[in-house]
Coordinates of C-alpha atoms in Angstrom, one line a residue:
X30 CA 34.2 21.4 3.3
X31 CA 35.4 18.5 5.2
X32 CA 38.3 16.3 3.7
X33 CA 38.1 13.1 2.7
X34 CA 37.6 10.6 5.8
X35 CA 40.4 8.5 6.6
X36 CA 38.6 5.3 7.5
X37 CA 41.1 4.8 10.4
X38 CA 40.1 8.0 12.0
X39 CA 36.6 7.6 11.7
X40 CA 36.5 4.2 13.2
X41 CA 38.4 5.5 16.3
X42 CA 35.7 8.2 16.7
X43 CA 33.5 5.9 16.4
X44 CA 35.4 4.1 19.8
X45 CA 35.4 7.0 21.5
X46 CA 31.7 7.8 21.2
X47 CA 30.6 4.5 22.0
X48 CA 33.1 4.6 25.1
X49 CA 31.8 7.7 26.4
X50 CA 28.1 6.3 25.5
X51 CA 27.2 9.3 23.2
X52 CA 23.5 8.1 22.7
X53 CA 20.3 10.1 22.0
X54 CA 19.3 8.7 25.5
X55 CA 22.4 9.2 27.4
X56 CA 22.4 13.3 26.2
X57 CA 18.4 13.6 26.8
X58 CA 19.1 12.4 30.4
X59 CA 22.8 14.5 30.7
X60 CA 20.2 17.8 30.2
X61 CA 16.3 16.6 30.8
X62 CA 13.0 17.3 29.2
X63 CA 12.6 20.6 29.4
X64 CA 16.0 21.5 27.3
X65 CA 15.2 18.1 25.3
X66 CA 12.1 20.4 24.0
X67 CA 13.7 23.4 23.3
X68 CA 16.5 21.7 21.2
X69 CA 13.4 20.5 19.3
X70 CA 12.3 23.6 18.9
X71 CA 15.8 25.2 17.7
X72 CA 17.3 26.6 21.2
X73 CA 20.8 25.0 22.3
X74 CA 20.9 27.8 25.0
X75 CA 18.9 25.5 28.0
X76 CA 20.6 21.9 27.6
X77 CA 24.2 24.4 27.0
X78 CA 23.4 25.6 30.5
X79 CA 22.3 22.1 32.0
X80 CA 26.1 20.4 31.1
X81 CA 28.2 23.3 31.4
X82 CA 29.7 22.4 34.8
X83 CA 30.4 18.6 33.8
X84 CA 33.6 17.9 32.4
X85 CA 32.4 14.2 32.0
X86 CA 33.3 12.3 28.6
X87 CA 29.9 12.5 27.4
X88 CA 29.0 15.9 28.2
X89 CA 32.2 17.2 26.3
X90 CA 31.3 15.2 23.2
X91 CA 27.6 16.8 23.7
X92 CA 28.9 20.0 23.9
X93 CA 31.3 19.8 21.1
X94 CA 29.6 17.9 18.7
X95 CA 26.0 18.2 19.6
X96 CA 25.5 21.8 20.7
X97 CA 28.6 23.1 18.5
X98 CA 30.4 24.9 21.4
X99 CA 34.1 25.1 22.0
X100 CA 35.3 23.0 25.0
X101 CA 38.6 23.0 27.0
X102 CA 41.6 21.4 25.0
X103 CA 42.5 19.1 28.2
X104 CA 38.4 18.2 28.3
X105 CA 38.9 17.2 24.3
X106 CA 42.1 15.3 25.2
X107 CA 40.2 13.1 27.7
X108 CA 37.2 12.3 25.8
X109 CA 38.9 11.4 22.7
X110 CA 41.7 9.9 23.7
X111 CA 41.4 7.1 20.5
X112 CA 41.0 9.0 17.6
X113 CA 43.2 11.8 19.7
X114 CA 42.4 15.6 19.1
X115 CA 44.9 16.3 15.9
X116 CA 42.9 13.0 14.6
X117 CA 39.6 14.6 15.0
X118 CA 41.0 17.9 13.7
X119 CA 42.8 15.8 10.4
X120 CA 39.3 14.9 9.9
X121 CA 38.1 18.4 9.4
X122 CA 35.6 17.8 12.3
X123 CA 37.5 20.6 14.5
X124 CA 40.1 22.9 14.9
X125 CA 42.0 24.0 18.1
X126 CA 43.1 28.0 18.4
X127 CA 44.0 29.4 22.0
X128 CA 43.5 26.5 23.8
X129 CA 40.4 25.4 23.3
X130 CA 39.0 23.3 20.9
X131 CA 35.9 24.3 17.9
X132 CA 33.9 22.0 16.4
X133 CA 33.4 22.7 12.5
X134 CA 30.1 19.9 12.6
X135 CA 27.6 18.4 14.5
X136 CA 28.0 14.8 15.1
X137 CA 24.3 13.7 16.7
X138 CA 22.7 10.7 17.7
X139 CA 19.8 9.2 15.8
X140 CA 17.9 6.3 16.4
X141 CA 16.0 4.2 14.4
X142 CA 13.6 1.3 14.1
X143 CA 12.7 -1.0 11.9
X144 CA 11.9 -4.5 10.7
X145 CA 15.5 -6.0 11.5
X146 CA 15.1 -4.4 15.0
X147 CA 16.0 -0.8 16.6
X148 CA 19.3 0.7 17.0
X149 CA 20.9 4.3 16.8
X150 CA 23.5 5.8 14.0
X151 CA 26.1 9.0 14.3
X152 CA 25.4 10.8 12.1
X153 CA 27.6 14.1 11.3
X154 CA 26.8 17.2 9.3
X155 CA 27.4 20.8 9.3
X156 CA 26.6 23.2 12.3
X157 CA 23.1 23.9 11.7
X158 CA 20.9 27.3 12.2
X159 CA 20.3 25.9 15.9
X160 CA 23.6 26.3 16.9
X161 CA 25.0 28.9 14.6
X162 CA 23.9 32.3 13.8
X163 CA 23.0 34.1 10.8
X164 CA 21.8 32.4 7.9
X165 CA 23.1 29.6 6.3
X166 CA 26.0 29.4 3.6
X167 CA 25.0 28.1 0.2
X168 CA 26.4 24.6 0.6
X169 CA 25.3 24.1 3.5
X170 CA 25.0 19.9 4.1
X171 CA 22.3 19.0 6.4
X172 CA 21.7 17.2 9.0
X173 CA 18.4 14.6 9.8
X174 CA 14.9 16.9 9.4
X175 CA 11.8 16.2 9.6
X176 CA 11.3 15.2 5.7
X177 CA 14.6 12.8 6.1
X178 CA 13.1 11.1 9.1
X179 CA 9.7 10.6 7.4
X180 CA 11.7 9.2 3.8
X181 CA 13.5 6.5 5.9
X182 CA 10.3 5.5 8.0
X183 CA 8.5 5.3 4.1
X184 CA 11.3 3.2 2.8
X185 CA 9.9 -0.5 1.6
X186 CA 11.3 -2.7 5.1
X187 CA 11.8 -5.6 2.1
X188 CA 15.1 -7.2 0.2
X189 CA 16.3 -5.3 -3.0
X190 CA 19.7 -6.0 -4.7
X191 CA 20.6 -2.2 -5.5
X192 CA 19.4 0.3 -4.5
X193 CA 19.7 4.4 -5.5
X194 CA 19.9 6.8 -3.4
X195 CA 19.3 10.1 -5.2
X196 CA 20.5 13.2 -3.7
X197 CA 21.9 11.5 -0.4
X198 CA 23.0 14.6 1.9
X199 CA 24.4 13.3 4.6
X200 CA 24.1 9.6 4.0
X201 CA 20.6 9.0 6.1
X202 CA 18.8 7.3 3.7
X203 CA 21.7 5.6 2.1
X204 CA 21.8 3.9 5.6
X205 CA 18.5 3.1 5.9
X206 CA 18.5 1.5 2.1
X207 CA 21.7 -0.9 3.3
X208 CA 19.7 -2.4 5.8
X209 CA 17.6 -4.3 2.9
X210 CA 19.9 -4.2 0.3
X211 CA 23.7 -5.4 0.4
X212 CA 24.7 -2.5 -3.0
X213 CA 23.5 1.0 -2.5
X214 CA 24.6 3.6 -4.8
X215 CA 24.6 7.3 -3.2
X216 CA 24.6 10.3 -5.6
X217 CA 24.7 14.0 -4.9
X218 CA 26.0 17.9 -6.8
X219 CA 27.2 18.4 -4.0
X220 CA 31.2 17.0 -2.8
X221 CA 31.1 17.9 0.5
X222 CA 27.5 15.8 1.0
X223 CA 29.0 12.9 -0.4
X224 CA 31.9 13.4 1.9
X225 CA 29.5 13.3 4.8
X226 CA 28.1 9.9 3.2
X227 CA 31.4 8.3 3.5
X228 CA 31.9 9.5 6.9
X229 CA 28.8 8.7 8.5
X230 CA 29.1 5.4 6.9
X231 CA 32.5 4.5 8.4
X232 CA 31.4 6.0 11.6
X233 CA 28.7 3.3 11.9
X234 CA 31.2 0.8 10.6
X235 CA 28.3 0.2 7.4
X236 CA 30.3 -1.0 3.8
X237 CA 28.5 -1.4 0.4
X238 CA 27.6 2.5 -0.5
X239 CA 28.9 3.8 -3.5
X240 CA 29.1 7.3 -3.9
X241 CA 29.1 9.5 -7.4
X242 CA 28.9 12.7 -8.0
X243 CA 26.7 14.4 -10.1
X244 CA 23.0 16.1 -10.9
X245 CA 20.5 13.9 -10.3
X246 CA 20.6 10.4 -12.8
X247 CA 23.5 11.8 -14.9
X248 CA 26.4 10.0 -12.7
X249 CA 24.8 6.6 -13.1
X250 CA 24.5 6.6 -17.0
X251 CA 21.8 4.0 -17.7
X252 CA 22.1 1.7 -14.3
X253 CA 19.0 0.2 -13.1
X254 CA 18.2 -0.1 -9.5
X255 CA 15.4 -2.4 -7.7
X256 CA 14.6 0.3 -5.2
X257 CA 15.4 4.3 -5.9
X258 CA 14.9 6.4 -2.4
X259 CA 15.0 10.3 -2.7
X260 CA 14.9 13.1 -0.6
X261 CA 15.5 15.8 -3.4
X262 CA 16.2 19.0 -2.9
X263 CA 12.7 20.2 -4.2
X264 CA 11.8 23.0 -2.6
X265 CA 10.3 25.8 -5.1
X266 CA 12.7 28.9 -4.9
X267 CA 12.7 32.1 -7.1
X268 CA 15.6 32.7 -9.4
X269 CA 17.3 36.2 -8.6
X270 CA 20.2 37.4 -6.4
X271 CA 18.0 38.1 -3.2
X272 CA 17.2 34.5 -2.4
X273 CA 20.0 31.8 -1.9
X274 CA 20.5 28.5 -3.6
X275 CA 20.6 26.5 -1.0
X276 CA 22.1 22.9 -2.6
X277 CA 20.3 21.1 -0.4
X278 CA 16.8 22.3 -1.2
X279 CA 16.9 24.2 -4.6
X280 CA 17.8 22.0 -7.8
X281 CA 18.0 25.0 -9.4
X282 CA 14.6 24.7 -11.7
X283 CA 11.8 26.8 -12.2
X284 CA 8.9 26.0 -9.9
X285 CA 8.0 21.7 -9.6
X286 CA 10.4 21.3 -12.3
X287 CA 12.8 19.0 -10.7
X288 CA 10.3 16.9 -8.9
X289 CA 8.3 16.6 -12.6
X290 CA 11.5 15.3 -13.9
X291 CA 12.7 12.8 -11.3
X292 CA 8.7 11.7 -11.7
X293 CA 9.4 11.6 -15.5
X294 CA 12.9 9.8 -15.6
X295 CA 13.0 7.5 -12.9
X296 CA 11.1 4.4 -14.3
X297 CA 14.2 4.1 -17.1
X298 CA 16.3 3.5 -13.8
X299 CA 14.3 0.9 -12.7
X300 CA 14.1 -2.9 -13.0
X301 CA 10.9 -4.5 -13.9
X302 CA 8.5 -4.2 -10.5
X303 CA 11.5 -1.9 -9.3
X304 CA 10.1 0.9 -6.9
X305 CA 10.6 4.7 -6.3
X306 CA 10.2 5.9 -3.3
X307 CA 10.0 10.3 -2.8
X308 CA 9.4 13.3 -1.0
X309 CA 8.1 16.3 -3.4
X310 CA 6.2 19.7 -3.5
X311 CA 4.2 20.3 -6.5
X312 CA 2.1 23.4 -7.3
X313 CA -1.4 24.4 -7.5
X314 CA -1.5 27.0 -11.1
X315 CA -4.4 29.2 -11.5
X316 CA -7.0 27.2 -9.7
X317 CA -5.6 23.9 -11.3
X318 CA -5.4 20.7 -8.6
X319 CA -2.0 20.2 -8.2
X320 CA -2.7 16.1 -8.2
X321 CA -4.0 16.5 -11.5
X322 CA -0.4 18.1 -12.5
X323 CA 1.8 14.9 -10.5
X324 CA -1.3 12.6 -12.5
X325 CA 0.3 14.3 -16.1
X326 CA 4.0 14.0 -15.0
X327 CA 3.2 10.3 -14.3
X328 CA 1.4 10.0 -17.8
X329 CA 4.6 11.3 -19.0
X330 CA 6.7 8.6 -18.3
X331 CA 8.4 7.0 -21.6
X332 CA 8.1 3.7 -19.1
X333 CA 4.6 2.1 -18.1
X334 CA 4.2 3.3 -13.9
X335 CA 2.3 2.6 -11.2
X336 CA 1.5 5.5 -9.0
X337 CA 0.6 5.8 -5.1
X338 CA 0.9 9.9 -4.6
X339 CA -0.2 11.1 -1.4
X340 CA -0.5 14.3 -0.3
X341 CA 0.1 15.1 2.9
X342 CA -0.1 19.2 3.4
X343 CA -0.9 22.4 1.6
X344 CA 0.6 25.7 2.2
X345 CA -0.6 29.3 0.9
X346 CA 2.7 31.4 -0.9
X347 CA 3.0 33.4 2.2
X348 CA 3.0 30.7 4.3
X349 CA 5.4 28.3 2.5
X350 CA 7.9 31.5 1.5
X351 CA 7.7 32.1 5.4
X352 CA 8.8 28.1 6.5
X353 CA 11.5 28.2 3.9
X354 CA 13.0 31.6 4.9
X355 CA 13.2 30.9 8.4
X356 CA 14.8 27.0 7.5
X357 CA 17.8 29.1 5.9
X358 CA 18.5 31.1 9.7
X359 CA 16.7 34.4 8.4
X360 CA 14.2 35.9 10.7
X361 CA 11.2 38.2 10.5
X362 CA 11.8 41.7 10.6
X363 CA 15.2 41.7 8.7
X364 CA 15.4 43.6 5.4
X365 CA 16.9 40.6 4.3
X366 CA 13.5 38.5 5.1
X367 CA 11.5 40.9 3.8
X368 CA 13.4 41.2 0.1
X369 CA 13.3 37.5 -0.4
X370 CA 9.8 37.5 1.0
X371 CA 9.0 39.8 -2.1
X372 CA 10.9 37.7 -4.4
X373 CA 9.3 34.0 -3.2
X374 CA 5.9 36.2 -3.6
X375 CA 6.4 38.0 -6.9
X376 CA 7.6 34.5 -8.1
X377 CA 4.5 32.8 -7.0
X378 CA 2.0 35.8 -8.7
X379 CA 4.1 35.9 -12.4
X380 CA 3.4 31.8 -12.3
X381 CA -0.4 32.1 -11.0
X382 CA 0.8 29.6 -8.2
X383 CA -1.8 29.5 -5.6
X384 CA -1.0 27.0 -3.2
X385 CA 1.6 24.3 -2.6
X386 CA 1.4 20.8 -1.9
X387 CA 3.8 18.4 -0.3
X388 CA 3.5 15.0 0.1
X389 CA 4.8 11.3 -0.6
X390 CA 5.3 9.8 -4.4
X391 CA 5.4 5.9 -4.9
X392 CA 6.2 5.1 -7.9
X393 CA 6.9 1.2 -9.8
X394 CA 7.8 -0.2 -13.0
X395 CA 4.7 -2.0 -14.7
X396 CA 6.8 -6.0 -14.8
X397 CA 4.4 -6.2 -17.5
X398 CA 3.9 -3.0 -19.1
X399 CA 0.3 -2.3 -18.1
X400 CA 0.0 -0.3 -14.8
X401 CA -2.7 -1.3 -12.5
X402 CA -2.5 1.4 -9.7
X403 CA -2.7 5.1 -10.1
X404 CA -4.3 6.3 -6.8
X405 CA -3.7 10.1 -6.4
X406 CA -4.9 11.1 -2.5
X407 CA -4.6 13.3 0.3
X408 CA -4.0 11.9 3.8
X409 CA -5.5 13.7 6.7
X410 CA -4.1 14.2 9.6
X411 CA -1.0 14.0 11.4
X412 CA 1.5 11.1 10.9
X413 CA 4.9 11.2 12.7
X414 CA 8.0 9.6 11.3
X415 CA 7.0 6.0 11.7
X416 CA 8.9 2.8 10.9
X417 CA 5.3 1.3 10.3
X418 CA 4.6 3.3 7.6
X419 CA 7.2 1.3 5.1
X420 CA 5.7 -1.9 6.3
X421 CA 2.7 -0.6 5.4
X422 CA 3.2 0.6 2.2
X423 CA 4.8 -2.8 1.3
X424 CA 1.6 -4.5 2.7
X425 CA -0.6 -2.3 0.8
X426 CA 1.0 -3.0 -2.8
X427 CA 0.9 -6.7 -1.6
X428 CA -2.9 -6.6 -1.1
X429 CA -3.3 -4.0 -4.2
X430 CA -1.1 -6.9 -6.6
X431 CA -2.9 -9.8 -5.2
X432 CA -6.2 -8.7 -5.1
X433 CA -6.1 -7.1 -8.8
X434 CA -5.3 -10.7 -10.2
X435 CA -8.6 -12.0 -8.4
X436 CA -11.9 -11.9 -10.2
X437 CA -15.2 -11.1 -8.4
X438 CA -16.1 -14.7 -7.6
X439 CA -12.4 -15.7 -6.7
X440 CA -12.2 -13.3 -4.1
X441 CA -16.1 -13.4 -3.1
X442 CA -14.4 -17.2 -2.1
X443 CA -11.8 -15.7 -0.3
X444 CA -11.4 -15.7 3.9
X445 CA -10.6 -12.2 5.1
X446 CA -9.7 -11.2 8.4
X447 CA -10.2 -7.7 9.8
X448 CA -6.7 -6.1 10.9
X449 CA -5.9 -6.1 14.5
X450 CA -5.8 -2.1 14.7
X451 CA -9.2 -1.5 12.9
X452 CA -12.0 -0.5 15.5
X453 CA -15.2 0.8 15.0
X454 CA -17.4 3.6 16.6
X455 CA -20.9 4.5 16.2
X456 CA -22.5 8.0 16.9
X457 CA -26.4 8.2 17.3
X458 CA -28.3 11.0 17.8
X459 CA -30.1 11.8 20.9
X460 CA -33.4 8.6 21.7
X461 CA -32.4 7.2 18.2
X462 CA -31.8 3.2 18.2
X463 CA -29.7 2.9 15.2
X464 CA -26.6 5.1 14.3
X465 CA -26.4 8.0 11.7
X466 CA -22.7 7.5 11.2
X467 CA -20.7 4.4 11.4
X468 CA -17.2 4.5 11.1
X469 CA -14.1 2.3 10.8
X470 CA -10.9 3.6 12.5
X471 CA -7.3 2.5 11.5
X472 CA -4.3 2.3 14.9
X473 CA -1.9 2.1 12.3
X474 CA -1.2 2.9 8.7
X475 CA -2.4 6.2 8.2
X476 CA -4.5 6.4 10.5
X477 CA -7.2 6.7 8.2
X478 CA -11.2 6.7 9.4
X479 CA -13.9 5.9 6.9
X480 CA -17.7 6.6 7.2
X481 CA -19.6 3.2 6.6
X482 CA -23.3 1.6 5.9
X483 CA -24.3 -1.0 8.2
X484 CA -23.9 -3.6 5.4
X485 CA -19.6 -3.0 5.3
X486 CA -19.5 -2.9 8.9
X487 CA -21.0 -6.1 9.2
X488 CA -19.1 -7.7 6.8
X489 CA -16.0 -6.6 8.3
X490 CA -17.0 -7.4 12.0
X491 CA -17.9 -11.0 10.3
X492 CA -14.1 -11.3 8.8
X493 CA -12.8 -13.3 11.4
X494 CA -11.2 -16.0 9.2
X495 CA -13.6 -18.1 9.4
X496 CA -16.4 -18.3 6.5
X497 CA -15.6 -16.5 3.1
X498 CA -16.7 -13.4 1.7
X499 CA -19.9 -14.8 -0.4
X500 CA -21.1 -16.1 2.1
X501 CA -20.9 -13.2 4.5
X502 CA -22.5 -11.2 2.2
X503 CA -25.6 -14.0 1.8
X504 CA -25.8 -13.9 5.4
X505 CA -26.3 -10.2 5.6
X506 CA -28.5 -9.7 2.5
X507 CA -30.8 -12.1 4.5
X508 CA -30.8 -10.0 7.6
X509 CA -30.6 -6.5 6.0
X510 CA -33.9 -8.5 3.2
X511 CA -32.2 -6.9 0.6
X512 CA -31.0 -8.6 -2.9
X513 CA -27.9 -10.8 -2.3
X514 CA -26.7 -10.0 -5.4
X515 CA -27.1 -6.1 -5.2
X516 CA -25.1 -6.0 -2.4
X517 CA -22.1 -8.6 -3.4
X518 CA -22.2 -5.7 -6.5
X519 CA -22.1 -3.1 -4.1
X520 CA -19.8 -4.8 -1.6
X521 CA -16.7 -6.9 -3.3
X522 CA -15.1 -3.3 -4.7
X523 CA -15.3 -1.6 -1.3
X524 CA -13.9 -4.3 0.1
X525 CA -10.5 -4.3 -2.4
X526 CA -10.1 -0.8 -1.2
X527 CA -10.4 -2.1 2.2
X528 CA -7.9 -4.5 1.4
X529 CA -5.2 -1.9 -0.1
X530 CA -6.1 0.3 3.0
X531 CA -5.2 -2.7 5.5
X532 CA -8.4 -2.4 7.5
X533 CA -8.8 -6.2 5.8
X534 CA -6.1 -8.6 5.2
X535 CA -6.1 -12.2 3.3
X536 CA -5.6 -15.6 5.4
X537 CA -4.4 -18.1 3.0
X538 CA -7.2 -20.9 4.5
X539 CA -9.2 -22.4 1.8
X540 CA -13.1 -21.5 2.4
X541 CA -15.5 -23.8 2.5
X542 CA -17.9 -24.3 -1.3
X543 CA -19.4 -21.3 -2.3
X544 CA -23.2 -21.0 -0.6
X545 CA -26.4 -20.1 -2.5
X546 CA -28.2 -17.0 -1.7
X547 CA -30.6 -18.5 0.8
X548 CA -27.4 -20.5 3.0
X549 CA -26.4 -18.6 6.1
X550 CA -25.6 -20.8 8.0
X551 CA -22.3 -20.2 9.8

């Protein structure tokens, strides 16, 4: 474990990084594409290669913090001539034996973008299974992943006073939250994760993060928070002495347990309208949907929520057992792979599991006590870790709110505009003159695509901010001779989904007075 930063220290690191330029950019072009890939793919060996022969500032902090190799003490000397080698080494982040000196962390560029603009943190955790070999140790704190980058893209880009960050690693999300919020409170089990907190913090020169240590709400008593962010450790692990307990991933629960009582808890930590925002896994039992399980753990809450769940991927036991396995540095064809394989699987058969689903949870506090959204989906197809997505997700409850409050005829009077990123394509079979499928494509968002009649298609093609719903829908009930009214039936709820989905959005022009059935005129 690393000892407590010394904020002096950290910020003279922080010199000699910027000095030397130690950016994501400035490493991808110190050892190209090609070695770029492979360090994506969990091989240090090409871009180790590539810098070996340069005893430049930058390629010395790369190979020392970056790809966890030992470098010349005179090389170290040089490139860290601010916070100076013993300074580095009293901040646990090396040690020096027979001249040389050995990183005990990876310090690592990450960039990030979002509605204040794009920039890049530092952000230091322990050597991971890319550089090291053999499986992990138990308390082992890491470094950005995949699921950390896609929490921080998710997070709400809008203002809230405190904010909760629970189960915080090594800090990422706590830095994301402080970008909105000027109090963020970081909890974790684990010490030497909250150590990393507070480093990576003073590293990036970023003040306002509490940290406290403890299991999941127990260190902040009954604090409330505008905004809770969590990346738990949630992954579903059998009990026994074969498998590890990695702190990072295993809360230590049975199955979904943990995730079922964050779902459970959370809304007594939240202000009125205060938001949740989390990554989760939840299981499929005997033939049972696992939405239908996250539905029940939401009904379950003492406090009124609103619920957005989204589930992104499902993975067979043999398949998830496999991913999580091979995440702790043990590889097929081990005896050590193959015993916990048997546990994660025998595990899996006592507790009829039969799949497992991962995916987002968005949960608020009814202001009022009376939820109005419980929407329980799945989300095809592949989305990376966007900064978009947090925008839209703060759009989408926007719309959700503000459509919710408007009856049928107060919205059939409102002027909608279709979203710049929504397109449309038509397929038609061979010689035929009108299409069998029509569908509406989202750039952003989601990404999602929805199949269509020609009667929403026209309306949204029509929403150009100019006339108001009503009397789009007149004017295609007169060209489609169909019943007006029918079709405003039919029309106005499909078109507050399209609202929450963003493939509409609201202008706040006034339309013109409502038209009768026979006016379409434009």
């Amino acid at each position: 474990m690393i000892p407590e930063p010394d904020p002096a220290l950290a910020r003279a690191l922080a010199v000699d990084l910027a000095d030397a330029g130690y950016t994501g950019a400035r490493l991808r072009a110190l050892w190209g594409v090609a070695a770029d890939e492979a360090l994506g793919r969990g091989m240090a060996l090409p871009a180790r290669r590539e810098v070996a022969g340069s005893r430049s500032d930058v390629a010395v902090l790369a190979r020392l913090f970056f790809l966890g190799s030992p470098v010349p003490l005179s090389d170290a000397q040089t490139a860290l001539r601010t916070a100076t080698v013993p300074g580095v080494e009293k901040l646990g982040l090396v040690r020096i034996a027979d001249g040389s000196v050995i990183p005990s962390v990876l310090i690592r560029p990450q960039a990030y973008v979002d509605e204040h603009g794009a920039g890049e943190w530092w952000i230091a955790s322990d050597i991971d299974e890319s550089v090291r070999s053999g499986p992990l140790p138990e308390d082992h704190v890491l470094g950005v992943g995949g699921a950390s980058l896609t929490l921080a893209g998710l997070q709400l880009p809008t203002p809230a006073v405190r904010v909760l960050d629970l189960g915080s690693g090594c800090g990422i999300q706590s830095l994301r939250a402080r970008r909105d919020s000027p109090e963020v409170t970081a909890t974790d089990i684990s010490e030497a994760a909250l150590r990393f907190t507070r480093l990576n913090a003073l590293l990036n020169d970023v003040d306002g993060i509490r940290t406290l240590r403890g299991s999941l709400f127990e260190p902040i008593g009954e604090e409330v928070f505008d905004r809770v962010v969590s990346n738990p450790p949630f992954v579903i692990t059998p009990r026994g002495a074969d498998v590890p307990a990695y702190e990072y991933r295993d809360g230590g629960l049975t199955g979904d347990a943990l995730v079922r009582d964050i779902v459970t808890t959370v809304g007594a930590h939240l202000t009125p309208g205060g938001i949740a925002q989390l990554l989760g896994n939840w299981e499929y039992v005997d033939g049972r949907d696992g939405l239908h399980r996250v539905r029940d753990w939401v009904a379950a809450s003492p406090v009124p929520l609103d619920a957005w769940v989204i589930e992104r991927d499902r993975m067979d036991p043999i398949a998830y057992a496999e991913l999580w396995i091979r995440d702790g540095g043990t590889v097929p064809g081990t005896a050590a792979f193959e015993s916990m394989l048997a546990a994660w699987l025998d595990d899996f058969e006592a507790r009829e599991v039969r799949e497992v689903g991962f995916g987002y949870i968005l949960l608020r506090r009814a202001s009022d006590g009376r939820p109005s959204l419980s929407r329980f989906e799945r989300v095809e197809g592949v989305i990376g870790a966007n900064a978009a997505l947090g925008m839209h997700l703060a759009e989408s409850l926007r719309a959700h709110d503000r459509q919710t409050r408007l009856s049928d005829d107060e919205l059939a009077a409102a002027v909608l505009l279709a979203a710049g990123d929504v397109t449309e394509a038509r397929h038609y079979l061979p010689g035929a003159e009108d299409p069998s499928v029509i569908e509406l494509r989202q750039g952003g968002g989601f990404g999602r695509t929805l199949a269509v009649d020609p009667a929403l298609a026209a309306l949204v093609g029509a929403s150009d901010g100019d006339l108001p719903v009503g009397r789009l829908i007149a004017a295609i009930a007169e060209l489609l001779e169909v019943d007006p009214e029918l079709l405003r039936a039919d029309l106005l709820p499909r078109v507050r989904g399209l609202l929450e989905d963003g493939f509409l959005t609201f202008t706040d022009r006034p339309g013109p007075p409502p038209a009768s059935p026979s006016d379409t005129r434009r």
